[in-house]
Coordinates of C-alpha atoms and ligand atoms in Angstrom, one line a residue:
X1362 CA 40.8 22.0 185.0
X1363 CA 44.0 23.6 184.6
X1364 CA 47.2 22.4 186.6
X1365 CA 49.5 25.3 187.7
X1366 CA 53.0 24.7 189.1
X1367 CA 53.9 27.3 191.0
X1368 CA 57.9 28.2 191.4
X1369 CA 59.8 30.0 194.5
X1370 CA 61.6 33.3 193.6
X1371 CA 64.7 31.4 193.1
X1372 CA 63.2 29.3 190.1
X1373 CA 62.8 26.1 192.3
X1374 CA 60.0 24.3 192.1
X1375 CA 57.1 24.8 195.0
X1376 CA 54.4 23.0 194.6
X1377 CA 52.0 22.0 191.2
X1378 CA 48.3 22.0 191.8
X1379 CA 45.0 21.6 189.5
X1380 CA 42.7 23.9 189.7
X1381 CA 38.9 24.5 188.2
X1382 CA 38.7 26.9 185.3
X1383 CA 37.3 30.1 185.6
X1384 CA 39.3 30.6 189.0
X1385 CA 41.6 33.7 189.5
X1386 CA 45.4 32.7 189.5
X1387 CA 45.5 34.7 192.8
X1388 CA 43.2 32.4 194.7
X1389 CA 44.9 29.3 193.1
X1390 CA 47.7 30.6 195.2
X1391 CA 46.9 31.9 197.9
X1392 CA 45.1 27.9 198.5
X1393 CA 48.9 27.2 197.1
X1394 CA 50.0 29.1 200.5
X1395 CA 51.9 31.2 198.1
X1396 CA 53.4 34.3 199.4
X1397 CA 51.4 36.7 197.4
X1398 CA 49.8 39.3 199.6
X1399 CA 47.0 40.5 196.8
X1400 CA 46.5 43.3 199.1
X1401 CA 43.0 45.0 197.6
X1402 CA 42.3 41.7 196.6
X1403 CA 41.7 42.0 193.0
X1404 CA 40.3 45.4 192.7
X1405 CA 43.8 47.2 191.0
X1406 CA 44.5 49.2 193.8
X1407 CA 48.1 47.4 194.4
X1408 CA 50.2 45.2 193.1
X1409 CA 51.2 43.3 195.4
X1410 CA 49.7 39.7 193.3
X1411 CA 52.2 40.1 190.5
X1412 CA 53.9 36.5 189.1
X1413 CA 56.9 36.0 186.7
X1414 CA 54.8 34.4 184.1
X1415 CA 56.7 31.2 182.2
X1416 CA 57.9 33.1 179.0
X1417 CA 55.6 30.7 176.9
X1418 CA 52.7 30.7 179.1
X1419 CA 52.9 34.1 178.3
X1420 CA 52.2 34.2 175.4
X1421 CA 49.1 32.2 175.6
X1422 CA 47.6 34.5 178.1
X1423 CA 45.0 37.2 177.1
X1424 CA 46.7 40.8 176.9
X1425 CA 46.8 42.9 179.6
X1426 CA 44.4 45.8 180.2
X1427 CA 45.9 49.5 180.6
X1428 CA 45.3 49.8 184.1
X1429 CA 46.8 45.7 184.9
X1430 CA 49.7 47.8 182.5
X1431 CA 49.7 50.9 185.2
X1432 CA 49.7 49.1 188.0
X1433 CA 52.9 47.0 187.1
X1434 CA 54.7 50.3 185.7
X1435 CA 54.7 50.6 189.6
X1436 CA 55.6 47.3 190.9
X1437 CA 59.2 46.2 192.5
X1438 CA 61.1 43.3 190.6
X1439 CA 59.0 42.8 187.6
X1440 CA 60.2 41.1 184.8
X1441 CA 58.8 41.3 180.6
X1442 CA 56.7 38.5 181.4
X1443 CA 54.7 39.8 184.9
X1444 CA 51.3 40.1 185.6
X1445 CA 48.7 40.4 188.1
X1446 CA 47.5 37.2 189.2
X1447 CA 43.7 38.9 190.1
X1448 CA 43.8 39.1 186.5
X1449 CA 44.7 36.1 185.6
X1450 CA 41.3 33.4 184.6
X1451 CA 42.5 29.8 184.8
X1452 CA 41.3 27.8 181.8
X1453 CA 41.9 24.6 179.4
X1454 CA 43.8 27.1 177.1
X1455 CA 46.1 27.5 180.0
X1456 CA 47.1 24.1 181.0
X1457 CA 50.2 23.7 182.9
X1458 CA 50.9 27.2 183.4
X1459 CA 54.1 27.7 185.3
X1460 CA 54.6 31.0 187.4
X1461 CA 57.4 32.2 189.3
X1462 CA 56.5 33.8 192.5
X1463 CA 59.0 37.7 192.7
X1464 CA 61.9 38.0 194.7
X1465 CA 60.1 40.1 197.1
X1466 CA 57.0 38.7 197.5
X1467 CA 55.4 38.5 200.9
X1468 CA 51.6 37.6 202.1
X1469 CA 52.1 40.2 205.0
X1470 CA 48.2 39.4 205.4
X1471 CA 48.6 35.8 206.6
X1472 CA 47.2 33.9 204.1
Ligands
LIG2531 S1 45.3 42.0 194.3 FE1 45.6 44.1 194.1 S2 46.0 44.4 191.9 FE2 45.9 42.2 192.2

């Protein structure tokens, strides 16, 4: 289980839920009703699932791949500590992880 507290793009607090490990941060959210959108829906073709990642969550977090790397090169308002929640595997090494959600994020697809 990993609990994940999920922040709005101003830094308040949203909401903190557990989830089971081995679950991708962006379906945590999206049950969350977090505004990410997660448009290709984990296959790297957007970048529309990126979170502001606590700074020492971060740290503890596996390193990005190149193409994760890419795809934020390309993404609005990310910050030294984004990263795409499709890539993101909750786990016991990860408990509490705190993400911020981007000041422009949007679930235009109604999740
Ligand atoms: S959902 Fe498209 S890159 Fe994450």
């Amino acid at each position: 289980m990993t609990r994940v507290r999920f922040h709005k793009a101003d830094g308040t607090f949203d909401v903190e839920v557990d989830a089971a490990a081995g679950q991708r941060l962006l379906d945590v959210a999206w049950a969350a009703n977090q505004p990410l959108e997660g448009a290709c829906e984990g296959v790297m073709a957007c970048s529309t699932c990126h979170v502001i990642v606590d700074a020492d969550d971060f740290a503890r977090l596996p390193p990005a791949s190149e193409e994760e790397e890419d795809l934020l090169d390309i993404a609005a308002h990310v910050r030294r500590t984004s990263r795409l929640a499709c890539q993101i595997m909750t786990s016991e090494a990860l408990e509490t992880l705190s993400v911020r959600m981007p000041p422009a994020a949007r679930n235009w697809m109604g999740r």
